[in-house]
Amino acid sequence: MRRGLLKDLANTPTQIACGWRLYGDLPRLRQLSGSVVTVDLLSGTATVEDRELSPSLEIAEETSRWLRDRFQRDGVPAQTVTAARMTLAPRADNRGTLTVECATVLETDSRTYDSRDATRWARGD
C-alpha cells in the first residue's frame, strides 16, 4: 500500500460530500436541519439518531461505492480499515441558506485518519 493512501481515502469522501454531488440530497438535508446524519462508508447505510434513512441519501451510496472501488483498485487488504464513517451536519438559517458540515473518519487497528470541510447552499439551489 502506498504511503499516504489511507489519509487520501479519508479526505476524498469529505470532498465529494462538500461538492456538487450533494445537490441531489439538498431537499432532504434541509428537512434534516439540526440533525447529524452518519454514513457507514463500508455498508453505505445512512442513519439519524440510530435510525436508518430509507431510502438512503444519494451521497451515502456514492461515497460508499467510491471507497469500495478504491480499496479494490489500490489493493487495500481486507480488514485494514476497521471502521469508516462520514457525518453530515446540515443547518438551515432563517434566510434559507443551508450549511453542511462534513467529516470523515477512517479507523485502522493502529491509527485514525480524518478530514473536515463545510459547504453552503443558497435557498434556490
Backbone as JSON, one array per atom type, in Angstrom:
{
  "sequence": "MRRGLLKDLANTPTQIACGWRLYGDLPRLRQLSGSVVTVDLLSGTATVEDRELSPSLEIAEETSRWLRDRFQRDGVPAQTVTAARMTLAPRADNRGTLTVECATVLETDSRTYDSRDATRWARGD",
  "N": [[0.84, -1.17, 0.0], [0.56, 2.21, -0.85], [2.31, 5.02, 0.55], [0.53, 7.4, 2.44], [-1.93, 6.76, 1.4], [-4.2, 5.97, 2.98], [-4.83, 8.34, 4.32], [-5.56, 9.91, 2.13], [-7.8, 8.45, 1.36], [-9.46, 9.08, 3.47], [-9.79, 11.82, 3.12], [-11.11, 12.2, 0.63], [-13.97, 11.32, 0.56], [-15.11, 13.37, 2.13], [-14.56, 15.61, 0.55], [-16.05, 14.94, -1.72], [-18.64, 14.97, -0.62], [-18.88, 17.64, 0.07], [-19.07, 18.87, -2.31], [-20.5, 19.32, -5.62], [-21.92, 16.97, -5.83], [-23.57, 16.62, -3.71], [-25.87, 17.87, -4.28], [-28.29, 16.53, -5.14], [-29.31, 15.62, -2.75], [-30.05, 17.82, -1.29], [-32.79, 18.78, -0.71], [-33.68, 16.84, 1.19], [-31.72, 17.1, 3.15], [-32.22, 19.69, 4.01], [-34.64, 19.24, 5.32], [-33.67, 17.71, 7.38], [-32.32, 19.47, 8.94], [-30.44, 20.52, 11.71], [-30.0, 18.01, 12.67], [-27.74, 15.18, 12.88], [-26.38, 13.36, 10.38], [-25.21, 10.14, 9.95], [-23.05, 8.3, 8.03], [-22.27, 5.05, 7.23], [-19.52, 4.16, 5.71], [-18.57, 1.73, 4.87], [-20.75, 0.07, 4.53], [-22.66, 1.65, 3.31], [-24.97, 2.61, 4.46], [-27.13, 5.09, 5.86], [-27.77, 6.9, 8.78], [-29.86, 8.56, 11.2], [-29.83, 9.61, 14.41], [-29.5, 6.92, 15.19], [-31.41, 5.66, 13.62], [-32.13, 4.13, 10.6], [-32.01, 5.75, 7.46], [-34.42, 5.61, 5.0], [-35.53, 5.86, 1.8], [-31.95, 5.66, 1.41], [-29.53, 8.35, 1.53], [-28.4, 9.81, -1.53], [-25.72, 10.6, -1.6], [-24.61, 8.99, 0.35], [-24.66, 6.41, -0.75], [-23.08, 6.87, -3.0], [-20.52, 7.72, -1.99], [-19.82, 5.5, -0.48], [-19.68, 3.5, -2.44], [-17.6, 4.57, -3.98], [-15.47, 4.39, -2.1], [-15.25, 1.59, -1.7], [-14.56, 0.82, -4.31], [-12.07, 2.11, -4.54], [-10.63, 0.76, -2.52], [-10.39, -1.75, -3.73], [-9.09, -1.08, -6.19], [-6.67, 0.06, -5.29], [-5.57, -1.95, -3.84], [-6.04, -2.33, -1.06], [-5.7, -4.22, 1.74], [-8.11, -6.58, 2.94], [-9.92, -5.94, 5.91], [-8.12, -4.01, 6.79], [-9.05, -1.37, 7.12], [-10.99, -0.75, 9.78], [-13.23, 0.66, 10.51], [-15.28, 3.06, 8.91], [-16.6, 6.12, 8.55], [-18.81, 8.8, 7.72], [-19.91, 11.99, 8.6], [-22.64, 14.2, 8.31], [-23.7, 17.36, 8.97], [-26.33, 19.16, 8.7], [-27.47, 22.55, 8.6], [-29.93, 24.91, 8.47], [-30.4, 28.35, 7.96], [-32.28, 31.33, 8.93], [-32.58, 32.72, 6.56], [-32.66, 30.87, 4.63], [-30.32, 29.72, 3.79], [-28.36, 26.87, 3.51], [-26.08, 25.22, 5.43], [-23.69, 22.72, 5.41], [-21.84, 20.75, 7.41], [-19.19, 18.6, 6.96], [-17.6, 15.54, 7.74], [-15.13, 13.0, 7.79], [-14.07, 9.86, 9.02], [-11.65, 7.42, 9.13], [-10.75, 4.33, 10.44], [-8.11, 2.28, 11.58], [-6.46, -0.62, 12.98], [-4.31, 0.56, 14.23], [-4.33, 3.32, 13.84], [-6.02, 6.49, 13.3], [-7.62, 8.27, 10.74], [-8.65, 11.39, 9.55], [-10.88, 13.93, 8.21], [-12.2, 17.21, 7.52], [-14.69, 19.52, 6.39], [-16.76, 22.14, 5.04], [-19.79, 23.24, 3.46], [-21.84, 25.59, 1.69], [-25.17, 26.29, 0.69], [-27.41, 28.16, -1.22], [-30.85, 29.26, -0.87], [-32.28, 28.84, -3.35], [-30.87, 26.81, -4.59]],
  "CA": [[0.0, 0.0, 0.0], [1.41, 3.4, -0.95], [2.32, 5.95, 1.67], [-0.46, 8.46, 2.35], [-3.17, 6.3, 0.79], [-5.33, 5.99, 3.91], [-5.21, 9.75, 4.53], [-6.28, 10.3, 0.92], [-9.11, 7.8, 1.42], [-10.27, 9.83, 4.44], [-10.06, 13.16, 2.6], [-11.94, 12.29, -0.57], [-15.42, 11.35, 0.79], [-15.48, 14.71, 2.6], [-14.55, 16.49, -0.62], [-17.21, 14.57, -2.54], [-19.86, 15.42, 0.05], [-18.93, 19.11, 0.09], [-19.08, 19.34, -3.69], [-21.76, 19.34, -6.35], [-22.64, 15.69, -5.75], [-24.54, 16.71, -2.62], [-27.02, 18.59, -4.8], [-29.5, 15.71, -5.16], [-29.79, 15.39, -1.38], [-30.32, 19.09, -0.59], [-34.12, 18.87, -0.1], [-33.75, 16.01, 2.41], [-30.84, 17.68, 4.17], [-32.95, 20.83, 4.59], [-35.6, 18.66, 6.26], [-32.91, 17.14, 8.5], [-31.57, 20.55, 9.57], [-30.33, 20.37, 13.15], [-29.66, 16.62, 12.96], [-26.46, 14.7, 12.37], [-26.52, 12.15, 9.57], [-23.99, 9.33, 9.98], [-22.98, 7.35, 6.91], [-21.29, 3.98, 7.35], [-18.96, 4.09, 4.37], [-18.32, 0.34, 4.5], [-22.01, -0.55, 4.13], [-23.48, 2.58, 2.54], [-26.19, 2.99, 5.16], [-27.16, 6.41, 6.5], [-28.65, 6.91, 9.95], [-30.06, 9.77, 12.0], [-30.19, 9.16, 15.76], [-29.5, 5.45, 15.15], [-32.48, 5.14, 12.77], [-31.68, 4.11, 9.21], [-32.79, 6.52, 6.5], [-34.87, 4.79, 3.88], [-34.31, 5.45, 1.12], [-30.72, 6.28, 1.87], [-29.1, 9.52, 0.77], [-27.59, 9.51, -2.71], [-24.32, 10.8, -1.27], [-24.17, 7.83, 1.13], [-24.41, 5.32, -1.69], [-21.97, 7.22, -3.9], [-19.23, 7.72, -1.29], [-19.54, 4.12, -0.11], [-19.26, 2.81, -3.67], [-16.28, 5.1, -4.31], [-14.48, 3.84, -1.18], [-15.05, 0.17, -2.02], [-13.8, 0.77, -5.57], [-10.68, 2.49, -4.26], [-9.99, -0.35, -1.79], [-10.04, -2.77, -4.71], [-8.13, -0.54, -7.15], [-5.38, 0.34, -4.66], [-5.1, -3.13, -3.14], [-6.1, -2.21, 0.4], [-6.05, -5.54, 2.26], [-9.35, -6.71, 3.72], [-9.82, -5.72, 7.36], [-7.2, -2.92, 7.15], [-9.9, -0.32, 7.66], [-11.94, -1.41, 10.67], [-14.45, 1.48, 10.52], [-15.22, 4.23, 8.03], [-17.88, 6.81, 8.65], [-18.87, 10.2, 7.35], [-21.05, 12.68, 9.21], [-23.14, 15.41, 7.67], [-24.47, 18.14, 9.94], [-26.97, 20.26, 7.97], [-28.07, 23.62, 9.39], [-30.54, 25.94, 7.64], [-30.62, 29.57, 8.73], [-33.58, 31.96, 8.68], [-32.61, 33.23, 5.19], [-32.74, 29.73, 3.73], [-29.0, 29.19, 3.45], [-28.08, 25.57, 4.13], [-24.67, 24.92, 5.65], [-23.5, 21.31, 5.75], [-20.5, 20.41, 7.88], [-18.89, 17.23, 6.56], [-16.4, 14.98, 8.35], [-14.91, 11.58, 7.54], [-13.1, 9.2, 9.9], [-11.27, 6.04, 8.8], [-10.01, 3.75, 11.55], [-7.39, 1.01, 11.44], [-6.09, -1.09, 14.32], [-3.24, 1.35, 14.84], [-4.37, 4.75, 13.57], [-7.26, 7.1, 12.83], [-7.43, 9.29, 9.71], [-9.88, 12.16, 9.48], [-10.92, 15.16, 7.42], [-13.38, 18.05, 7.76], [-14.93, 20.64, 5.49], [-18.15, 22.62, 5.1], [-20.27, 23.83, 2.22], [-23.07, 26.38, 1.85], [-26.07, 26.29, -0.46], [-28.45, 29.18, -1.12], [-32.22, 28.75, -0.9], [-32.71, 28.4, -4.68], [-30.04, 25.72, -5.11]],
  "C": [[0.9, 1.24, 0.0], [1.25, 4.3, 0.27], [1.27, 7.06, 1.43], [-1.8, 8.03, 1.8], [-4.35, 6.42, 1.75], [-5.77, 7.42, 4.23], [-5.98, 10.26, 3.33], [-7.68, 9.7, 0.92], [-10.02, 8.45, 2.45], [-10.66, 11.2, 3.89], [-11.14, 13.18, 1.52], [-13.44, 12.21, -0.31], [-15.91, 12.71, 1.3], [-15.54, 15.68, 1.44], [-15.72, 16.2, -1.55], [-18.48, 15.15, -1.93], [-19.98, 16.94, 0.08], [-18.91, 19.7, -1.31], [-20.46, 19.24, -4.3], [-22.56, 18.06, -6.21], [-23.65, 15.66, -4.61], [-25.87, 17.27, -3.1], [-28.32, 17.79, -4.75], [-30.1, 15.46, -3.79], [-30.19, 16.67, -0.65], [-31.72, 19.17, 0.01], [-34.23, 18.04, 1.2], [-32.88, 16.57, 3.51], [-31.48, 18.92, 4.79], [-33.96, 20.34, 5.62], [-34.91, 18.13, 7.51], [-32.08, 18.2, 9.23], [-31.61, 20.4, 11.09], [-29.98, 18.95, 13.59], [-28.23, 16.34, 12.52], [-26.73, 13.39, 11.65], [-25.18, 11.43, 9.6], [-24.07, 8.31, 8.86], [-21.9, 6.33, 7.22], [-20.75, 3.74, 5.94], [-18.64, 2.66, 3.93], [-19.59, -0.35, 4.01], [-22.88, 0.34, 3.25], [-24.76, 3.01, 3.22], [-26.03, 4.37, 5.8], [-28.16, 6.35, 7.64], [-28.74, 8.31, 10.54], [-30.56, 9.28, 13.35], [-30.41, 7.65, 15.79], [-30.67, 4.85, 14.38], [-32.03, 5.24, 11.31], [-32.61, 4.94, 8.33], [-33.16, 5.6, 5.34], [-35.85, 5.61, 3.05], [-33.11, 6.23, 1.64], [-30.44, 7.54, 1.06], [-28.27, 9.09, -0.43], [-26.1, 9.6, -2.39], [-23.77, 9.63, -0.45], [-23.8, 6.68, 0.21], [-23.19, 5.63, -2.55], [-20.62, 7.17, -3.19], [-18.85, 6.31, -0.85], [-19.03, 3.32, -1.31], [-17.85, 3.27, -4.06], [-15.21, 4.48, -3.42], [-14.21, 2.37, -1.47], [-14.24, 0.0, -3.31], [-12.33, 1.1, -5.35], [-9.95, 1.41, -3.47], [-9.51, -1.39, -2.79], [-8.95, -2.28, -5.65], [-6.74, -0.4, -6.55], [-4.86, -0.82, -3.82], [-5.05, -3.0, -1.63], [-6.54, -3.57, 0.94], [-7.34, -5.52, 3.08], [-9.03, -6.56, 5.19], [-8.79, -4.66, 7.76], [-7.97, -1.77, 7.78], [-10.99, -1.0, 8.48], [-13.25, -0.64, 10.79], [-14.22, 2.66, 9.59], [-16.58, 4.89, 8.08], [-17.73, 8.28, 8.25], [-20.07, 10.8, 8.07], [-21.36, 13.93, 8.42], [-24.02, 16.12, 8.69], [-25.09, 19.34, 9.21], [-27.61, 21.27, 8.93], [-28.62, 24.67, 8.42], [-30.77, 27.18, 8.5], [-31.94, 30.21, 8.31], [-33.68, 32.6, 7.29], [-32.67, 32.11, 4.17], [-31.41, 29.17, 3.29], [-28.78, 27.9, 4.22], [-26.57, 25.41, 4.22], [-24.58, 23.46, 6.05], [-22.04, 21.12, 6.15], [-20.29, 18.93, 7.62], [-17.61, 16.78, 7.26], [-16.33, 13.49, 8.02], [-13.85, 11.07, 8.49], [-12.91, 7.78, 9.39], [-10.42, 5.52, 9.94], [-9.34, 2.46, 11.12], [-7.08, 0.54, 12.85], [-5.1, -0.17, 15.01], [-3.38, 2.86, 14.68], [-5.75, 5.2, 13.12], [-6.91, 8.22, 11.86], [-8.74, 10.07, 9.59], [-9.74, 13.38, 8.58], [-12.22, 15.89, 7.72], [-13.46, 19.14, 6.71], [-16.38, 21.07, 5.68], [-18.49, 23.24, 3.75], [-21.56, 24.59, 2.51], [-23.86, 26.36, 0.54], [-27.15, 27.34, -0.22], [-29.83, 28.54, -1.26], [-32.62, 28.2, -2.27], [-31.92, 27.25, -5.26], [-30.75, 24.39, -5.0]]
}
